[in-house]
């Protein structure tokens, strides 16, 4: 009996030591226990060591006992000796997104102040949809339920780090006698998920009225300042009409904030600042606190 138990533990131990085979054409990241990170292709592997072909250091032989982790190349980069994972939620600023697409099967859940809940999901590598709801309490008329749906198509990246997208969104308030609202928009993003600038233009829509005459402008950006933190800024200008009224716009909405987390979760924070150009000294500020949780293919 004791002999059988010993053989069982031995079999489990040998199974745990079984090496994982890697394709020699696949790029991987090898993290060692001394906190070094190497990028390359595993050209040979045995029970004791692996051979890693790198561009910077040539052929490296690394003992398996010295390896902490081996990761497949999924868009990561190495900064200051650390792996910066590509975050799905980098396609989203605090309130709106950019032209960088979600890949097929990628999605995320976004929450702001508990009440605002939204989802986004990549149907293909270039087409994604989103939906959300935000309960609003009106002490006279009860609870209003704004529900919105959006769709975005990002054109294949023709240039280096230049993305174009078009999209539409619609909003309906339930329990309130109010027409359907929406917008058609286009955006261009320069950069990548770690550093980008987005310029956009949208035309609002109102049921029974049609497209609004004057568009809504947007300029947004994000910079990744560490492995886990992004700094973001969004600016929206309403009623752009420099020809007839000789004015740049009617008002501006500005968000300043950040996103801190990992590839599995992001904590979002910042403030919304609103200003009416007719009263430029009057600024209203509202704090933002939320969370984004990716799901699907990461």
Short mmCIF file of C-alpha atoms in Angstrom, two decimals:
data_model
loop_
_atom_site.label_atom_id
_atom_site.label_comp_id
_atom_site.label_asym_id
_atom_site.label_seq_id
_atom_site.Cartn_x
_atom_site.Cartn_y
_atom_site.Cartn_z
CA UNK A 1 0.00 0.00 0.00
CA UNK A 2 2.79 2.42 0.95
CA UNK A 3 4.58 1.48 -2.27
CA UNK A 4 1.49 2.36 -4.36
CA UNK A 5 1.15 5.74 -2.62
CA UNK A 6 4.83 6.47 -3.29
CA UNK A 7 4.40 5.67 -6.99
CA UNK A 8 1.34 7.94 -7.17
CA UNK A 9 3.22 10.91 -5.69
CA UNK A 10 6.15 10.21 -8.01
CA UNK A 11 3.86 10.20 -11.06
CA UNK A 12 2.27 13.50 -10.02
CA UNK A 13 5.69 15.06 -9.51
CA UNK A 14 6.91 13.95 -12.92
CA UNK A 15 3.72 15.25 -14.54
CA UNK A 16 4.24 18.64 -12.91
CA UNK A 17 7.77 18.76 -14.32
CA UNK A 18 6.65 18.03 -17.88
CA UNK A 19 8.00 20.77 -20.13
CA UNK A 20 5.75 22.83 -22.37
CA UNK A 21 6.74 22.80 -26.02
CA UNK A 22 6.91 26.16 -27.84
CA UNK A 23 6.81 26.73 -31.57
CA UNK A 24 10.23 27.91 -32.78
CA UNK A 25 8.54 30.46 -35.08
CA UNK A 26 6.60 32.07 -32.22
CA UNK A 27 7.87 35.11 -30.32
CA UNK A 28 7.78 34.81 -26.53
CA UNK A 29 8.80 36.80 -23.46
CA UNK A 30 10.98 34.98 -20.94
CA UNK A 31 11.05 36.44 -17.40
CA UNK A 32 13.79 35.15 -15.12
CA UNK A 33 13.88 35.03 -11.33
CA UNK A 34 16.47 37.83 -11.23
CA UNK A 35 13.79 40.13 -12.81
CA UNK A 36 15.29 40.19 -16.31
CA UNK A 37 13.05 39.93 -19.38
CA UNK A 38 14.11 38.63 -22.80
CA UNK A 39 12.16 38.64 -26.06
CA UNK A 40 12.88 36.08 -28.73
CA UNK A 41 12.16 32.65 -30.23
CA UNK A 42 12.79 29.36 -28.45
CA UNK A 43 14.89 27.39 -30.92
CA UNK A 44 15.71 24.43 -28.68
CA UNK A 45 14.42 23.12 -25.37
CA UNK A 46 15.12 20.30 -22.98
CA UNK A 47 14.21 19.35 -19.43
CA UNK A 48 17.13 21.42 -18.09
CA UNK A 49 17.30 24.55 -20.28
CA UNK A 50 15.99 26.45 -23.30
CA UNK A 51 17.80 28.18 -26.14
CA UNK A 52 16.36 31.62 -26.90
CA UNK A 53 17.24 33.48 -30.10
CA UNK A 54 17.07 37.24 -29.42
CA UNK A 55 17.74 40.22 -31.65
CA UNK A 56 19.77 42.13 -29.06
CA UNK A 57 21.78 39.41 -27.29
CA UNK A 58 21.90 36.67 -29.90
CA UNK A 59 21.53 33.06 -28.73
CA UNK A 60 20.89 32.67 -25.00
CA UNK A 61 20.84 29.44 -23.00
CA UNK A 62 18.66 29.78 -19.91
CA UNK A 63 18.25 27.12 -17.22
CA UNK A 64 14.62 26.23 -16.54
CA UNK A 65 15.23 26.59 -12.80
CA UNK A 66 16.05 30.28 -13.42
CA UNK A 67 12.84 30.95 -15.40
CA UNK A 68 9.93 32.60 -13.60
CA UNK A 69 7.50 32.80 -16.53
CA UNK A 70 7.23 32.39 -20.31
CA UNK A 71 4.51 34.37 -22.08
CA UNK A 72 3.27 34.34 -25.66
CA UNK A 73 3.63 37.60 -27.59
CA UNK A 74 0.19 39.25 -27.39
CA UNK A 75 1.22 42.84 -28.05
CA UNK A 76 3.36 43.30 -24.94
CA UNK A 77 6.38 45.56 -24.84
CA UNK A 78 9.40 45.77 -22.54
CA UNK A 79 9.95 49.03 -20.64
CA UNK A 80 12.79 49.38 -18.12
CA UNK A 81 13.11 45.62 -17.89
CA UNK A 82 9.40 45.03 -17.21
CA UNK A 83 6.68 43.58 -19.43
CA UNK A 84 3.97 46.10 -20.26
CA UNK A 85 0.92 44.06 -21.25
CA UNK A 86 -1.37 45.41 -23.94
CA UNK A 87 -4.57 46.48 -22.21
CA UNK A 88 -7.92 45.97 -23.96
CA UNK A 89 -9.44 49.01 -22.24
CA UNK A 90 -6.78 51.28 -23.80
CA UNK A 91 -9.25 51.73 -26.68
CA UNK A 92 -11.44 53.65 -24.19
CA UNK A 93 -10.83 56.99 -22.48
CA UNK A 94 -12.89 57.98 -19.43
CA UNK A 95 -16.18 58.71 -21.23
CA UNK A 96 -15.66 57.80 -24.88
CA UNK A 97 -13.45 55.64 -27.06
CA UNK A 98 -10.87 56.22 -29.76
CA UNK A 99 -10.50 54.80 -33.27
CA UNK A 100 -8.33 51.84 -32.17
CA UNK A 101 -10.50 48.72 -32.59
CA UNK A 102 -11.30 45.92 -30.22
CA UNK A 103 -10.22 42.57 -31.65
CA UNK A 104 -12.73 39.82 -32.32
CA UNK A 105 -13.85 38.25 -29.06
CA UNK A 106 -12.49 41.06 -26.87
CA UNK A 107 -14.82 43.01 -24.62
CA UNK A 108 -15.05 45.01 -21.44
CA UNK A 109 -17.54 46.08 -18.80
CA UNK A 110 -17.36 49.72 -17.70
CA UNK A 111 -18.94 51.23 -14.58
CA UNK A 112 -19.01 54.85 -13.36
CA UNK A 113 -20.33 55.73 -9.92
CA UNK A 114 -22.18 52.37 -9.68
CA UNK A 115 -25.17 53.69 -11.67
CA UNK A 116 -23.68 53.96 -15.18
CA UNK A 117 -23.11 50.49 -16.63
CA UNK A 118 -21.95 49.73 -20.17
CA UNK A 119 -20.53 46.89 -22.27
CA UNK A 120 -18.43 46.83 -25.44
CA UNK A 121 -17.59 43.78 -27.54
CA UNK A 122 -15.61 43.10 -30.71
CA UNK A 123 -17.70 41.23 -33.30
CA UNK A 124 -14.81 41.18 -35.79
CA UNK A 125 -11.31 42.65 -35.71
CA UNK A 126 -12.74 45.93 -37.06
CA UNK A 127 -16.38 46.05 -35.93
CA UNK A 128 -17.58 46.40 -32.34
CA UNK A 129 -20.86 47.15 -30.59
CA UNK A 130 -21.72 48.62 -27.22
CA UNK A 131 -24.68 49.16 -24.94
CA UNK A 132 -25.38 50.72 -21.57
CA UNK A 133 -27.91 52.00 -19.07
CA UNK A 134 -27.92 54.81 -16.49
CA UNK A 135 -30.84 55.04 -14.02
CA UNK A 136 -31.77 58.67 -13.25
CA UNK A 137 -33.94 59.42 -10.23
CA UNK A 138 -36.52 62.18 -10.69
CA UNK A 139 -38.43 62.77 -7.45
CA UNK A 140 -41.41 64.14 -9.38
CA UNK A 141 -41.64 61.68 -12.29
CA UNK A 142 -39.93 58.60 -10.83
CA UNK A 143 -36.94 56.78 -12.32
CA UNK A 144 -35.87 57.46 -15.91
CA UNK A 145 -33.86 54.75 -17.65
CA UNK A 146 -31.60 56.05 -20.43
CA UNK A 147 -30.59 53.08 -22.59
CA UNK A 148 -28.07 53.46 -25.40
CA UNK A 149 -26.66 51.30 -28.16
CA UNK A 150 -23.62 52.02 -30.32
CA UNK A 151 -21.70 50.52 -33.22
CA UNK A 152 -18.19 51.35 -34.45
CA UNK A 153 -16.25 50.31 -37.52
CA UNK A 154 -12.49 50.87 -37.57
CA UNK A 155 -10.84 50.75 -40.97
CA UNK A 156 -7.80 48.48 -41.31
CA UNK A 157 -4.65 50.31 -40.26
CA UNK A 158 -3.11 51.46 -43.55
CA UNK A 159 -0.43 53.73 -42.09
CA UNK A 160 1.85 53.29 -39.13
CA UNK A 161 -0.18 53.94 -35.98
CA UNK A 162 -2.98 55.82 -37.73
CA UNK A 163 -6.55 54.60 -37.21
CA UNK A 164 -9.85 55.77 -38.73
CA UNK A 165 -13.31 54.91 -37.45
CA UNK A 166 -16.95 55.76 -38.08
CA UNK A 167 -19.88 54.98 -35.85
CA UNK A 168 -23.35 55.70 -34.62
CA UNK A 169 -25.06 55.76 -31.26
CA UNK A 170 -28.69 56.01 -30.19
CA UNK A 171 -30.25 56.79 -26.81
CA UNK A 172 -33.80 56.24 -25.55
CA UNK A 173 -35.17 57.35 -22.18
CA UNK A 174 -37.76 54.94 -20.84
CA UNK A 175 -40.47 56.13 -18.43
CA UNK A 176 -40.02 59.65 -19.84
CA UNK A 177 -41.83 61.25 -22.77
CA UNK A 178 -38.72 62.23 -24.72
CA UNK A 179 -37.67 61.65 -28.35
CA UNK A 180 -34.89 59.29 -29.36
CA UNK A 181 -31.48 60.96 -29.42
CA UNK A 182 -28.37 59.86 -31.25
CA UNK A 183 -25.28 60.86 -33.19
CA UNK A 184 -23.21 59.96 -36.23
CA UNK A 185 -19.48 60.41 -35.77
CA UNK A 186 -16.03 59.85 -37.19
CA UNK A 187 -12.64 59.81 -35.50
CA UNK A 188 -8.94 59.59 -36.30
CA UNK A 189 -6.42 58.32 -33.76
CA UNK A 190 -2.69 58.92 -34.08
CA UNK A 191 -0.43 56.65 -32.04
CA UNK A 192 -0.85 53.32 -30.28
CA UNK A 193 -2.42 52.05 -27.06
CA UNK A 194 0.39 53.54 -24.97
CA UNK A 195 0.43 57.05 -26.46
CA UNK A 196 -2.28 58.49 -28.70
CA UNK A 197 -4.21 61.55 -29.82
CA UNK A 198 -7.76 61.40 -31.20
CA UNK A 199 -9.61 64.00 -33.27
CA UNK A 200 -13.32 63.47 -33.84
CA UNK A 201 -16.44 65.12 -35.19
CA UNK A 202 -20.03 64.11 -34.48
CA UNK A 203 -23.44 65.23 -35.70
CA UNK A 204 -26.21 64.85 -33.08
CA UNK A 205 -29.65 63.55 -34.05
CA UNK A 206 -33.08 64.10 -32.52
CA UNK A 207 -36.22 62.17 -33.43
CA UNK A 208 -38.71 64.42 -35.20
CA UNK A 209 -36.07 67.04 -35.94
CA UNK A 210 -33.33 65.18 -37.76
CA UNK A 211 -29.63 65.92 -37.71
CA UNK A 212 -28.59 68.95 -35.72
CA UNK A 213 -27.13 71.73 -37.86
CA UNK A 214 -23.94 72.28 -35.88
CA UNK A 215 -21.61 69.37 -35.01
CA UNK A 216 -19.84 68.36 -31.84
CA UNK A 217 -16.04 68.39 -31.88
CA UNK A 218 -13.74 66.18 -29.85
CA UNK A 219 -10.03 66.10 -29.05
CA UNK A 220 -8.74 63.44 -26.68
CA UNK A 221 -5.49 61.80 -25.74
CA UNK A 222 -3.84 59.27 -23.47
CA UNK A 223 -0.30 58.56 -22.34
CA UNK A 224 0.83 55.50 -20.44
CA UNK A 225 3.09 56.79 -17.70
CA UNK A 226 3.88 53.44 -16.07
CA UNK A 227 3.23 49.73 -16.40
CA UNK A 228 -0.17 50.11 -14.74
CA UNK A 229 -1.25 53.77 -15.17
CA UNK A 230 -2.62 55.92 -18.00
CA UNK A 231 -3.23 59.67 -17.96
CA UNK A 232 -6.19 60.74 -20.13
CA UNK A 233 -7.76 64.00 -21.31
CA UNK A 234 -10.98 64.47 -23.30
CA UNK A 235 -12.35 67.72 -24.67
CA UNK A 236 -15.79 68.17 -26.27
CA UNK A 237 -16.93 71.40 -27.92
CA UNK A 238 -20.67 71.78 -28.59
CA UNK A 239 -22.31 73.85 -31.32
CA UNK A 240 -19.29 74.48 -33.56
CA UNK A 241 -20.34 77.36 -35.85
CA UNK A 242 -17.41 79.63 -36.78
CA UNK A 243 -18.99 80.82 -40.07
CA UNK A 244 -22.40 82.25 -39.16
CA UNK A 245 -21.90 83.35 -35.56
CA UNK A 246 -18.15 83.93 -35.77
CA UNK A 247 -17.83 81.83 -32.62
CA UNK A 248 -15.91 78.64 -32.02
CA UNK A 249 -18.72 76.97 -30.09
CA UNK A 250 -21.36 77.27 -27.40
CA UNK A 251 -19.70 75.35 -24.61
CA UNK A 252 -17.05 72.83 -23.65
CA UNK A 253 -16.90 69.63 -21.63
CA UNK A 254 -13.50 68.49 -20.38
CA UNK A 255 -12.48 65.31 -18.58
CA UNK A 256 -9.12 64.96 -16.88
CA UNK A 257 -8.24 61.70 -15.20
CA UNK A 258 -6.38 58.45 -15.13
CA UNK A 259 -6.71 54.67 -15.32
CA UNK A 260 -4.71 52.40 -13.04
CA UNK A 261 -4.75 48.62 -13.01
CA UNK A 262 -3.62 45.47 -14.77
CA UNK A 263 -4.68 43.53 -17.85
CA UNK A 264 -7.56 42.13 -15.76
CA UNK A 265 -9.03 45.30 -14.21
CA UNK A 266 -8.73 49.09 -14.34
CA UNK A 267 -9.72 51.67 -11.73
CA UNK A 268 -10.74 54.96 -13.36
CA UNK A 269 -10.75 58.36 -11.71
CA UNK A 270 -10.80 62.04 -12.57
CA UNK A 271 -13.18 64.96 -12.99
CA UNK A 272 -15.63 66.36 -15.54
CA UNK A 273 -15.40 70.11 -16.07
CA UNK A 274 -18.20 71.94 -17.93
CA UNK A 275 -17.98 75.52 -19.19
CA UNK A 276 -20.45 77.77 -21.02
CA UNK A 277 -18.61 80.09 -23.42
CA UNK A 278 -21.19 82.80 -22.70
CA UNK A 279 -20.02 82.77 -19.07
CA UNK A 280 -16.37 81.66 -19.31
CA UNK A 281 -15.71 82.32 -15.64
CA UNK A 282 -18.38 79.79 -14.60
CA UNK A 283 -17.03 76.22 -14.46
CA UNK A 284 -18.82 73.21 -13.00
CA UNK A 285 -16.77 70.23 -11.83
CA UNK A 286 -17.97 66.68 -11.11
CA UNK A 287 -15.66 63.91 -9.82
CA UNK A 288 -15.45 60.57 -11.64
CA UNK A 289 -14.82 57.17 -10.09
CA UNK A 290 -15.27 53.88 -11.89
CA UNK A 291 -13.93 50.51 -12.93
CA UNK A 292 -13.33 48.67 -16.22
CA UNK A 293 -13.17 44.86 -16.38
CA UNK A 294 -12.07 43.17 -19.64
CA UNK A 295 -13.59 39.84 -20.66
CA UNK A 296 -13.36 37.43 -23.55
CA UNK A 297 -10.08 37.13 -25.44
CA UNK A 298 -7.32 39.01 -23.63
#
